[in-house]
Amino acid sequence: MSVDYDVIVIGAGNAGLSAAATLQRGGQRTLLLERHNVPGGAATTFVRGRFEFEVSLHQLGGMGGPAPLRQVLDEMDVTRRVEFIEDDQLYRTVVPGVLDVTLPADWQGITEVLDSHYPGQRAALTAFLELVRDVGLWQLTARANLHRIDAEIERLTGMPQVRRHGLRSFREVLDDFFTDERLKFVLASYWSYNGQLPSRMSFMDFSRILALFVETKPYQVVGGSQALSYAMLESFTEAGGTVRFHTAVERIVTRGGRAVGVRLADGETVSCKVVVSNAPATTTYTRLLDPADVPPAVLRDLGSRRMGVSASVLYLGLDATAAELGFATAANFVHTDLSEETVARGMRSLDPAPFILASCYDVKPNGGAPPGATQLNLISLQYTDPWDAVPVADYQRAKYTYAESMLELLKTVAPGVRDVIEEAEISTPITMKRYLSQPGGAIYGFEQDVTDGWLFHDDDLKPNVPGVVLVSNWVTAGGYNSTIVTAARMCRRLLAVL
């Protein structure tokens, strides 16, 4: 029986675009369906006045040298279509009156800087960073062969350390090496790229993130993440792929328990051999599919998972240069104090923001702001629950009150910022939930703590319903690198059996 397409991909976010380009370039007739009018999902930009604001990308890892993301984008013929800018520094961490430390994207440089701030730690820093590098690089290499942990993988340096530390939190491992809370605080700054505080974040996840950015360097994208999304879409369509925007999928159609196509919101049915879903796992298994077609074990597993954190984001267009504002680093982590408990309370309430990640996209301008101006995004991680409890009539006031608290914290590193605000836009977890159609507005998918990583949920990467393959941050670690790389690798394996 003939089918309309070999593969239908639901959703043109990072993973959907990566999957579609990989499959089409692998010889499969692929249809990409997207309910919005532009590709990208969270990987997009929007315009206010003179500024084109980046929605979600802070730093892009995996692009320096023979890195995993660069390799995937090269294979998809995407790299040549995008201009990348390497950041000079890893990040800056500030607790006003307590510490202000900027780390370079270099293992030895990190040791030198931290030893200069906190003398007597050189030996511990060297040992700790060697451990992070070994475990991080093991993941970046071995996960390409996720189902092949054989003698060859065993020989990789990081494997014994993975066995020793795989089930430990990042905080536990930090405490093994250091006693100075300030030093540990600086080293832990990337926790927000995972959405879990150090006491709950897996050491495996932390080592992967830090190794990724130190080994392959942090980058910005000229034109923002929208430029990367359009480049992947262009790669897909140039290879003969078909994309339909303003097209929502209502149902994955099955026959005999196997996916055979999709039914669209307007009633049209399109047939295929395989459906690749970039929708959340919960949405795919409980709304797009008939639950009767989903193995009970999968539904039980879904019931055991917890929705991850969301975020409030304040987008600022500033009539001043990055240097005039005092920014020399693209990624800036600013906290009110050293307490993890302070941040934990803030993530569950509408109290004034205890933490912001201030991303300055014009230390080396990426094109989002006109000459002499700066685009600055402030993100504060929050769960959706406190925002859900706000009455509709009070929502706007609550939103702007929270934005004011973010500005107050920003003033500790950029005192004159209020005087140069030209454009300002605030989004909350309610915005994330509505625009991205993510349960709970979750920006990283499921809660990614020690018990929720790929060591425990390897089955997420296996087809649980015949003819349906899941991609997205709901089946792998969150972030651009993980979603794009994992989707491409999964679809390369899929090509071998189609």
Tab-separated table of C-alpha atoms in Angstrom:
chain	number	residue	atom	x	y	z
A	1	MET	CA	0.000	0.000	0.000
A	2	SER	CA	1.389	3.432	-0.899
A	3	VAL	CA	1.841	6.109	1.756
A	4	ASP	CA	1.983	9.880	1.488
A	5	TYR	CA	5.372	10.156	3.205
A	6	ASP	CA	8.025	7.857	4.634
A	7	VAL	CA	8.234	9.908	7.832
A	8	ILE	CA	6.132	12.631	9.449
A	9	VAL	CA	7.853	14.824	12.061
A	10	ILE	CA	5.588	16.586	14.550
A	11	GLY	CA	6.989	19.909	15.729
A	12	ALA	CA	9.705	22.153	14.264
A	13	GLY	CA	11.623	22.799	17.477
A	14	ASN	CA	15.320	21.993	17.800
A	15	ALA	CA	14.870	18.227	17.906
A	16	GLY	CA	12.173	18.197	15.223
A	17	LEU	CA	14.300	20.222	12.825
A	18	SER	CA	17.325	18.029	13.518
A	19	ALA	CA	15.287	14.868	12.975
A	20	ALA	CA	13.643	16.140	9.788
A	21	ALA	CA	16.906	17.282	8.181
A	22	THR	CA	18.671	14.030	9.112
A	23	LEU	CA	15.887	11.841	7.738
A	24	GLN	CA	15.323	13.787	4.529
A	25	ARG	CA	19.041	13.904	3.795
A	26	GLY	CA	19.120	10.189	4.519
A	27	GLY	CA	16.734	9.542	1.636
A	28	GLN	CA	13.369	9.450	3.433
A	29	ARG	CA	10.453	11.493	2.083
A	30	THR	CA	9.744	13.605	5.144
A	31	LEU	CA	6.892	15.942	6.101
A	32	LEU	CA	7.521	18.438	8.926
A	33	LEU	CA	4.418	19.803	10.665
A	34	GLU	CA	4.454	22.914	12.878
A	35	ARG	CA	1.479	24.630	14.500
A	36	HIS	CA	3.210	28.041	14.644
A	37	ASN	CA	4.125	30.238	11.682
A	38	VAL	CA	7.912	29.989	12.164
A	39	PRO	CA	10.317	27.161	13.026
A	40	GLY	CA	12.258	26.864	16.249
A	41	GLY	CA	9.863	26.561	19.178
A	42	ALA	CA	11.913	28.144	21.973
A	43	ALA	CA	14.806	28.530	19.504
A	44	THR	CA	13.468	31.736	18.042
A	45	THR	CA	13.564	35.535	18.283
A	46	PHE	CA	11.028	38.358	18.366
A	47	VAL	CA	11.227	42.057	17.495
A	48	ARG	CA	10.421	45.050	19.691
A	49	GLY	CA	11.394	48.471	18.377
A	50	ARG	CA	15.042	48.463	17.291
A	51	PHE	CA	15.802	45.101	18.938
A	52	GLU	CA	15.495	41.469	17.886
A	53	PHE	CA	15.323	39.574	21.158
A	54	GLU	CA	16.713	36.092	21.721
A	55	VAL	CA	14.062	33.938	23.379
A	56	SER	CA	16.123	31.209	25.029
A	57	LEU	CA	19.714	30.628	23.883
A	58	HIS	CA	22.344	31.771	26.404
A	59	GLN	CA	25.459	29.978	25.200
A	60	LEU	CA	25.864	27.300	22.559
A	61	GLY	CA	28.222	24.474	23.457
A	62	GLY	CA	29.565	21.744	21.209
A	63	MET	CA	30.822	23.922	18.344
A	64	GLY	CA	34.587	24.190	18.933
A	65	GLY	CA	36.848	21.692	17.186
A	66	PRO	CA	35.549	18.163	16.458
A	67	ALA	CA	32.671	18.664	18.884
A	68	PRO	CA	29.417	16.651	18.804
A	69	LEU	CA	27.111	19.505	17.781
A	70	ARG	CA	29.456	20.771	15.070
A	71	GLN	CA	29.727	17.232	13.711
A	72	VAL	CA	25.947	16.885	13.544
A	73	LEU	CA	25.441	20.314	11.969
A	74	ASP	CA	28.199	19.563	9.450
A	75	GLU	CA	26.468	16.314	8.490
A	76	MET	CA	23.193	18.212	8.024
A	77	ASP	CA	24.985	20.886	5.938
A	78	VAL	CA	23.970	23.552	8.457
A	79	THR	CA	27.268	24.901	9.825
A	80	ARG	CA	28.145	26.858	6.674
A	81	ARG	CA	24.796	28.643	6.805
A	82	VAL	CA	25.325	30.185	10.257
A	83	GLU	CA	27.925	32.551	11.702
A	84	PHE	CA	29.163	31.669	15.181
A	85	ILE	CA	31.030	33.894	17.672
A	86	GLU	CA	33.260	32.341	20.339
A	87	ASP	CA	32.903	33.835	23.822
A	88	ASP	CA	36.170	34.855	25.486
A	89	GLN	CA	35.037	33.764	28.935
A	90	LEU	CA	33.022	30.913	30.424
A	91	TYR	CA	30.929	32.948	32.860
A	92	ARG	CA	30.940	35.530	35.634
A	93	THR	CA	29.464	34.762	39.072
A	94	VAL	CA	28.490	37.543	41.470
A	95	VAL	CA	27.165	37.654	45.023
A	96	PRO	CA	27.252	41.368	45.895
A	97	GLY	CA	29.727	42.064	48.682
A	98	VAL	CA	30.786	38.397	48.825
A	99	LEU	CA	32.362	37.383	45.504
A	100	ASP	CA	32.800	38.448	41.897
A	101	VAL	CA	34.666	35.858	39.824
A	102	THR	CA	34.990	35.386	36.064
A	103	LEU	CA	36.160	32.011	34.763
A	104	PRO	CA	37.874	31.373	31.408
A	105	ALA	CA	36.894	28.476	29.133
A	106	ASP	CA	40.097	26.575	29.910
A	107	TRP	CA	40.780	23.885	32.521
A	108	GLN	CA	44.137	25.289	33.604
A	109	GLY	CA	42.771	28.823	33.487
A	110	ILE	CA	39.922	27.877	35.842
A	111	THR	CA	42.454	26.493	38.302
A	112	GLU	CA	44.607	29.625	38.081
A	113	VAL	CA	41.705	32.026	38.605
A	114	LEU	CA	40.139	30.133	41.509
A	115	ASP	CA	43.481	29.546	43.187
A	116	SER	CA	44.147	33.280	43.000
A	117	HIS	CA	40.816	34.038	44.693
A	118	TYR	CA	40.957	31.145	47.162
A	119	PRO	CA	44.639	30.275	47.763
A	120	GLY	CA	45.748	26.814	48.779
A	121	GLN	CA	43.194	24.973	46.616
A	122	ARG	CA	45.354	24.194	43.589
A	123	ALA	CA	45.779	20.462	44.240
A	124	ALA	CA	42.078	19.963	44.991
A	125	LEU	CA	41.065	22.025	41.970
A	126	THR	CA	43.333	20.031	39.680
A	127	ALA	CA	41.964	16.708	40.935
A	128	PHE	CA	38.348	17.858	40.807
A	129	LEU	CA	38.564	19.291	37.295
A	130	GLU	CA	40.322	16.148	36.034
A	131	LEU	CA	37.419	14.116	37.401
A	132	VAL	CA	34.869	16.428	35.775
A	133	ARG	CA	36.710	16.270	32.466
A	134	ASP	CA	36.980	12.471	32.506
A	135	VAL	CA	33.318	11.903	33.343
A	136	GLY	CA	32.110	14.672	31.062
A	137	LEU	CA	34.072	13.531	28.046
A	138	TRP	CA	33.054	9.907	28.659
A	139	GLN	CA	29.437	10.996	28.285
A	140	LEU	CA	30.072	13.139	25.217
A	141	THR	CA	31.751	10.168	23.491
A	142	ALA	CA	30.131	7.062	24.961
A	143	ARG	CA	26.553	8.327	24.625
A	144	ALA	CA	26.976	8.204	20.885
A	145	ASN	CA	27.028	4.431	21.455
A	146	LEU	CA	24.414	4.356	24.192
A	147	HIS	CA	23.529	0.691	23.767
A	148	ARG	CA	27.119	-0.472	23.288
A	149	ILE	CA	28.876	-0.375	26.659
A	150	ASP	CA	31.482	-2.966	25.642
A	151	ALA	CA	35.208	-3.460	26.124
A	152	GLU	CA	36.029	-0.533	23.852
A	153	ILE	CA	33.900	1.848	25.902
A	154	GLU	CA	35.274	0.321	29.117
A	155	ARG	CA	38.725	1.471	28.110
A	156	LEU	CA	37.632	5.100	28.048
A	157	THR	CA	39.159	6.910	31.006
A	158	GLY	CA	35.881	8.066	32.509
A	159	MET	CA	34.147	4.700	32.913
A	160	PRO	CA	35.498	3.773	36.380
A	161	GLN	CA	34.603	7.239	37.645
A	162	VAL	CA	31.127	6.925	36.168
A	163	ARG	CA	30.621	3.758	38.214
A	164	ARG	CA	31.836	5.524	41.341
A	165	HIS	CA	29.989	8.816	40.991
A	166	GLY	CA	27.082	8.060	38.636
A	167	LEU	CA	24.410	8.119	41.347
A	168	ARG	CA	25.793	11.011	43.360
A	169	SER	CA	24.681	14.630	43.401
A	170	PHE	CA	27.007	17.371	42.254
A	171	ARG	CA	27.012	18.843	45.766
A	172	GLU	CA	28.201	15.561	47.288
A	173	VAL	CA	31.182	15.406	44.958
A	174	LEU	CA	32.006	19.086	45.523
A	175	ASP	CA	32.031	18.477	49.280
A	176	ASP	CA	34.574	15.662	48.792
A	177	PHE	CA	37.093	18.149	47.422
A	178	PHE	CA	36.427	21.560	48.984
A	179	THR	CA	35.361	23.276	52.197
A	180	ASP	CA	35.249	26.915	51.041
A	181	GLU	CA	31.592	27.651	50.241
A	182	ARG	CA	32.519	30.563	47.974
A	183	LEU	CA	34.704	28.418	45.768
A	184	LYS	CA	32.027	25.715	45.572
A	185	PHE	CA	29.444	28.359	44.717
A	186	VAL	CA	31.459	29.629	41.747
A	187	LEU	CA	32.104	26.107	40.449
A	188	ALA	CA	28.381	25.301	40.674
A	189	SER	CA	27.194	28.228	38.540
A	190	TYR	CA	26.092	26.098	35.588
A	191	TRP	CA	23.406	24.356	37.682
A	192	SER	CA	20.797	26.605	36.057
A	193	TYR	CA	21.574	25.138	32.615
A	194	ASN	CA	20.092	21.906	33.979
A	195	GLY	CA	17.388	23.411	36.199
A	196	GLN	CA	18.469	21.590	39.356
A	197	LEU	CA	20.222	23.048	42.369
A	198	PRO	CA	23.619	21.466	43.201
A	199	SER	CA	22.230	19.236	45.966
A	200	ARG	CA	19.777	17.659	43.496
A	201	MET	CA	21.694	17.923	40.234
A	202	SER	CA	23.425	14.742	39.108
A	203	PHE	CA	27.204	14.932	39.067
A	204	MET	CA	26.947	13.186	35.699
A	205	ASP	CA	24.854	16.030	34.290
A	206	PHE	CA	27.084	18.726	35.742
A	207	SER	CA	30.286	17.150	34.409
A	208	ARG	CA	28.748	16.827	30.948
A	209	ILE	CA	27.733	20.497	30.883
A	210	LEU	CA	31.017	21.898	32.188
A	211	ALA	CA	33.130	19.625	29.986
A	212	LEU	CA	31.050	20.602	26.971
A	213	PHE	CA	31.628	24.332	27.426
A	214	VAL	CA	35.276	24.143	28.491
A	215	GLU	CA	36.379	21.592	25.877
A	216	THR	CA	34.335	22.957	22.949
A	217	LYS	CA	34.021	26.599	24.132
A	218	PRO	CA	30.871	28.700	24.506
A	219	TYR	CA	29.525	30.391	21.383
A	220	GLN	CA	26.916	32.933	20.355
A	221	VAL	CA	24.949	32.768	17.099
A	222	VAL	CA	24.760	35.787	14.798
A	223	GLY	CA	21.051	36.414	14.318
A	224	GLY	CA	20.240	34.420	17.457
A	225	SER	CA	18.736	30.971	17.699
A	226	GLN	CA	16.222	31.885	14.966
A	227	ALA	CA	19.110	31.927	12.491
A	228	LEU	CA	20.063	28.394	13.550
A	229	SER	CA	16.450	27.216	13.240
A	230	TYR	CA	16.095	28.695	9.751
A	231	ALA	CA	19.416	27.124	8.721
A	232	MET	CA	18.214	23.652	9.748
A	233	LEU	CA	14.903	24.254	7.975
A	234	GLU	CA	16.737	25.393	4.839
A	235	SER	CA	18.882	22.263	4.916
A	236	PHE	CA	15.714	20.185	5.155
A	237	THR	CA	13.800	21.903	2.331
A	238	GLU	CA	16.821	22.065	-0.005
A	239	ALA	CA	17.055	18.293	0.315
A	240	GLY	CA	13.438	18.008	-0.853
A	241	GLY	CA	11.620	17.978	2.475
A	242	THR	CA	8.113	19.404	2.864
A	243	VAL	CA	7.122	21.695	5.725
A	244	ARG	CA	3.627	22.907	6.640
A	245	PHE	CA	3.203	25.728	9.145
A	246	HIS	CA	-0.044	26.659	10.921
A	247	THR	CA	-0.704	22.920	11.013
A	248	ALA	CA	-1.552	21.252	14.308
A	249	VAL	CA	-1.638	17.483	14.769
A	250	GLU	CA	-4.698	16.220	16.591
A	251	ARG	CA	-3.926	12.496	16.651
A	252	ILE	CA	-1.355	9.887	15.695
A	253	VAL	CA	-3.351	7.342	13.687
A	254	THR	CA	-2.662	3.692	14.457
A	255	ARG	CA	-3.678	0.397	12.907
A	256	GLY	CA	-3.141	-2.832	14.804
A	257	GLY	CA	-1.172	-0.938	17.442
A	258	ARG	CA	1.247	0.575	14.901
A	259	ALA	CA	1.404	4.217	13.791
A	260	VAL	CA	0.352	4.672	10.174
A	261	GLY	CA	-0.097	8.455	9.948
A	262	VAL	CA	-1.512	11.550	11.631
A	263	ARG	CA	-4.862	13.306	11.720
A	264	LEU	CA	-4.638	17.088	11.567
A	265	ALA	CA	-6.776	19.590	13.437
A	266	ASP	CA	-8.773	20.309	10.253
A	267	GLY	CA	-9.638	16.619	9.876
A	268	GLU	CA	-7.142	15.766	7.130
A	269	THR	CA	-5.306	12.463	7.510
A	270	VAL	CA	-1.754	12.024	6.180
A	271	SER	CA	-0.206	8.549	6.025
A	272	CYS	CA	3.391	7.503	6.660
A	273	LYS	CA	5.604	4.629	7.754
A	274	VAL	CA	6.999	6.302	10.882
A	275	VAL	CA	5.944	9.249	13.064
A	276	VAL	CA	8.681	11.190	14.842
A	277	SER	CA	7.227	13.277	17.665
A	278	ASN	CA	8.926	16.376	19.021
A	279	ALA	CA	5.958	16.896	21.346
A	280	PRO	CA	6.467	16.230	25.076
A	281	ALA	CA	6.419	12.559	26.058
A	282	THR	CA	3.281	13.067	28.136
A	283	THR	CA	1.500	14.746	25.225
A	284	THR	CA	2.579	12.079	22.750
A	285	TYR	CA	1.609	9.076	24.861
A	286	THR	CA	-1.589	10.356	26.490
A	287	ARG	CA	-3.100	12.794	23.968
A	288	LEU	CA	-1.735	12.185	20.481
A	289	LEU	CA	-1.818	8.406	20.877
A	290	ASP	CA	-4.654	6.241	22.090
A	291	PRO	CA	-3.471	5.140	25.575
A	292	ALA	CA	-4.635	1.637	24.640
A	293	ASP	CA	-1.747	1.513	22.146
A	294	VAL	CA	0.836	2.522	24.760
A	295	PRO	CA	2.502	-0.213	26.864
A	296	PRO	CA	1.302	-0.038	30.488
A	297	ALA	CA	4.918	0.149	31.692
A	298	VAL	CA	5.368	3.386	29.741
A	299	LEU	CA	2.266	4.942	31.286
A	300	ARG	CA	3.423	3.864	34.757
A	301	ASP	CA	6.814	5.429	34.101
A	302	LEU	CA	5.163	8.687	33.012
A	303	GLY	CA	3.186	8.704	36.226
A	304	SER	CA	6.396	8.494	38.242
A	305	ARG	CA	8.031	11.500	36.569
A	306	ARG	CA	7.807	15.109	37.738
A	307	MET	CA	7.481	18.223	35.615
A	308	GLY	CA	10.684	20.242	35.471
A	309	VAL	CA	11.262	23.886	36.205
A	310	SER	CA	10.042	26.771	34.056
A	311	ALA	CA	11.277	30.373	33.984
A	312	SER	CA	10.478	34.049	34.026
A	313	VAL	CA	12.469	36.070	31.496
A	314	LEU	CA	12.903	39.830	31.286
A	315	TYR	CA	14.003	41.001	27.825
A	316	LEU	CA	15.745	44.393	27.868
A	317	GLY	CA	16.741	46.638	24.979
A	318	LEU	CA	19.240	49.157	26.355
A	319	ASP	CA	20.497	52.390	24.834
A	320	ALA	CA	24.098	51.832	25.926
A	321	THR	CA	26.980	49.544	24.993
A	322	ALA	CA	27.866	46.422	26.942
A	323	ALA	CA	31.065	48.111	28.129
A	324	GLU	CA	29.171	51.188	29.323
A	325	LEU	CA	26.876	48.913	31.305
A	326	GLY	CA	29.819	47.064	32.837
A	327	PHE	CA	29.512	43.744	30.983
A	328	ALA	CA	32.628	42.014	29.692
A	329	THR	CA	31.173	38.484	29.840
A	330	ALA	CA	28.173	37.087	27.957
A	331	ALA	CA	26.929	34.806	30.777
A	332	ASN	CA	26.524	36.447	34.184
A	333	PHE	CA	25.117	34.607	37.219
A	334	VAL	CA	23.960	36.997	39.955
A	335	HIS	CA	22.700	35.817	43.364
A	336	THR	CA	21.527	37.636	46.482
A	337	ASP	CA	23.486	35.282	48.790
A	338	LEU	CA	25.311	31.946	48.950
A	339	SER	CA	22.326	29.967	50.215
A	340	GLU	CA	20.880	27.221	48.032
A	341	GLU	CA	17.772	27.352	50.211
A	342	THR	CA	17.179	30.976	49.208
A	343	VAL	CA	17.041	30.004	45.542
A	344	ALA	CA	14.895	26.931	46.272
A	345	ARG	CA	12.285	29.092	48.039
A	346	GLY	CA	12.355	31.629	45.218
A	347	MET	CA	11.728	28.964	42.592
A	348	ARG	CA	8.512	28.008	44.382
A	349	SER	CA	7.170	31.513	45.087
A	350	LEU	CA	6.634	35.009	43.695
A	351	ASP	CA	9.041	36.518	46.216
A	352	PRO	CA	11.649	38.903	44.785
A	353	ALA	CA	14.044	37.087	42.470
A	354	PRO	CA	16.974	35.617	44.450
A	355	PHE	CA	18.918	34.737	41.309
A	356	ILE	CA	19.224	35.832	37.680
A	357	LEU	CA	21.219	34.700	34.699
A	358	ALA	CA	21.966	37.898	32.794
A	359	SER	CA	22.838	37.066	29.186
A	360	CYS	CA	24.503	39.966	27.382
A	361	TYR	CA	24.472	39.360	23.639
A	362	ASP	CA	26.540	42.419	22.768
A	363	VAL	CA	29.861	41.849	24.492
A	364	LYS	CA	30.607	40.637	20.969
A	365	PRO	CA	27.490	41.861	19.121
A	366	ASN	CA	25.393	39.112	17.516
A	367	GLY	CA	23.158	41.449	15.513
A	368	GLY	CA	20.153	41.618	17.839
A	369	ALA	CA	20.796	45.220	18.861
A	370	PRO	CA	21.692	48.274	16.728
A	371	PRO	CA	25.177	49.821	17.056
A	372	GLY	CA	25.697	51.488	20.423
A	373	ALA	CA	22.879	49.513	22.054
A	374	THR	CA	22.657	46.225	23.957
A	375	GLN	CA	20.275	43.311	24.169
A	376	LEU	CA	20.179	41.853	27.690
A	377	ASN	CA	18.036	38.940	28.881
A	378	LEU	CA	17.429	38.165	32.540
A	379	ILE	CA	16.194	34.691	33.415
A	380	SER	CA	15.038	33.454	36.792
A	381	LEU	CA	14.074	29.798	37.123
A	382	GLN	CA	10.635	29.249	38.643
A	383	TYR	CA	8.049	26.513	38.806
A	384	THR	CA	4.640	27.234	37.361
A	385	ASP	CA	2.564	26.533	40.486
A	386	PRO	CA	2.804	29.990	42.116
A	387	TRP	CA	1.912	31.651	38.820
A	388	ASP	CA	-1.053	29.333	38.294
A	389	ALA	CA	-2.391	30.536	41.647
A	390	VAL	CA	-2.423	34.207	40.576
A	391	PRO	CA	-5.966	35.429	39.711
A	392	VAL	CA	-6.305	36.558	36.108
A	393	ALA	CA	-7.121	40.096	37.237
A	394	ASP	CA	-3.820	40.285	39.161
A	395	TYR	CA	-1.551	38.613	36.607
A	396	GLN	CA	-0.208	41.737	34.882
A	397	ARG	CA	0.601	43.408	38.179
A	398	ALA	CA	2.311	40.260	39.498
A	399	LYS	CA	4.322	39.975	36.287
A	400	TYR	CA	5.664	43.516	36.429
A	401	THR	CA	6.317	43.344	40.160
A	402	TYR	CA	8.509	40.319	39.563
A	403	ALA	CA	10.280	42.082	36.693
A	404	GLU	CA	11.061	44.973	39.048
A	405	SER	CA	12.739	42.567	41.466
A	406	MET	CA	14.890	41.185	38.641
A	407	LEU	CA	15.937	44.724	37.733
A	408	GLU	CA	16.877	45.445	41.337
A	409	LEU	CA	19.216	42.457	41.350
A	410	LEU	CA	20.651	43.472	37.987
A	411	LYS	CA	21.477	46.912	39.396
A	412	THR	CA	24.085	45.315	41.652
A	413	VAL	CA	26.252	44.654	38.575
A	414	ALA	CA	24.900	47.375	36.246
A	415	PRO	CA	23.945	50.352	38.476
A	416	GLY	CA	22.816	52.664	35.671
A	417	VAL	CA	20.664	50.170	33.796
A	418	ARG	CA	17.298	51.777	34.584
A	419	ASP	CA	18.338	55.028	32.939
A	420	VAL	CA	18.946	53.401	29.540
A	421	ILE	CA	15.971	51.026	29.158
A	422	GLU	CA	14.428	51.494	25.725
A	423	GLU	CA	12.424	48.275	25.402
A	424	ALA	CA	11.260	45.783	28.024
A	425	GLU	CA	9.186	42.613	27.785
A	426	ILE	CA	8.490	40.061	30.515
A	427	SER	CA	7.462	36.415	30.098
A	428	THR	CA	6.551	33.995	32.875
A	429	PRO	CA	5.992	30.239	33.206
A	430	ILE	CA	2.429	30.940	32.038
A	431	THR	CA	3.897	32.296	28.783
A	432	MET	CA	6.096	29.215	28.418
A	433	LYS	CA	3.145	26.908	28.976
A	434	ARG	CA	0.951	28.725	26.469
A	435	TYR	CA	3.437	29.379	23.676
A	436	LEU	CA	5.484	26.168	23.862
A	437	SER	CA	2.597	23.850	24.839
A	438	GLN	CA	4.890	22.337	27.458
A	439	PRO	CA	3.182	20.717	30.486
A	440	GLY	CA	3.881	22.918	33.462
A	441	GLY	CA	5.702	25.346	31.184
A	442	ALA	CA	8.727	23.092	31.723
A	443	ILE	CA	11.717	24.344	29.732
A	444	TYR	CA	13.930	21.285	30.344
A	445	GLY	CA	11.244	18.594	30.187
A	446	PHE	CA	11.005	16.285	33.172
A	447	GLU	CA	12.680	17.191	36.450
A	448	GLN	CA	16.324	16.335	35.771
A	449	ASP	CA	17.596	15.375	39.193
A	450	VAL	CA	19.848	12.450	40.132
A	451	THR	CA	17.075	9.866	39.658
A	452	ASP	CA	15.720	11.205	36.401
A	453	GLY	CA	18.711	11.108	34.071
A	454	TRP	CA	19.494	8.835	31.152
A	455	LEU	CA	21.067	6.223	33.445
A	456	PHE	CA	17.573	5.472	34.769
A	457	HIS	CA	15.451	6.176	31.709
A	458	ASP	CA	17.385	4.678	28.812
A	459	ASP	CA	14.027	3.308	27.583
A	460	ASP	CA	13.074	6.865	26.638
A	461	LEU	CA	15.366	6.498	23.628
A	462	LYS	CA	13.722	3.261	22.434
A	463	PRO	CA	10.495	3.027	20.381
A	464	ASN	CA	7.754	1.978	22.818
A	465	VAL	CA	4.946	2.096	20.256
A	466	PRO	CA	5.687	0.581	16.825
A	467	GLY	CA	6.117	3.298	14.229
A	468	VAL	CA	6.529	6.118	16.798
A	469	VAL	CA	9.882	7.645	17.739
A	470	LEU	CA	10.146	10.375	20.380
A	471	VAL	CA	12.723	13.147	20.285
A	472	SER	CA	12.877	16.464	22.259
A	473	ASN	CA	14.121	17.471	25.690
A	474	TRP	CA	11.547	15.118	27.241
A	475	VAL	CA	13.610	12.088	26.239
A	476	THR	CA	17.118	13.458	26.704
A	477	ALA	CA	18.901	16.133	28.702
A	478	GLY	CA	17.622	19.667	28.137
A	479	GLY	CA	19.500	22.272	26.152
A	480	TYR	CA	20.293	22.963	22.513
A	481	ASN	CA	23.283	20.655	22.212
A	482	SER	CA	21.570	17.630	23.740
A	483	THR	CA	18.310	17.912	21.823
A	484	ILE	CA	19.856	18.543	18.401
A	485	VAL	CA	22.591	15.915	18.758
A	486	THR	CA	20.403	13.201	20.298
A	487	ALA	CA	17.635	13.648	17.703
A	488	ALA	CA	20.153	13.351	14.860
A	489	ARG	CA	21.755	10.248	16.353
A	490	MET	CA	18.403	8.582	16.951
A	491	CYS	CA	17.317	9.289	13.395
A	492	ARG	CA	20.570	7.960	11.961
A	493	ARG	CA	19.796	4.698	13.740
A	494	LEU	CA	16.258	4.885	12.382
A	495	LEU	CA	17.613	5.248	8.829
A	496	ALA	CA	19.374	1.919	9.208
A	497	VAL	CA	16.056	0.076	9.592
A	498	LEU	CA	13.789	2.056	7.245
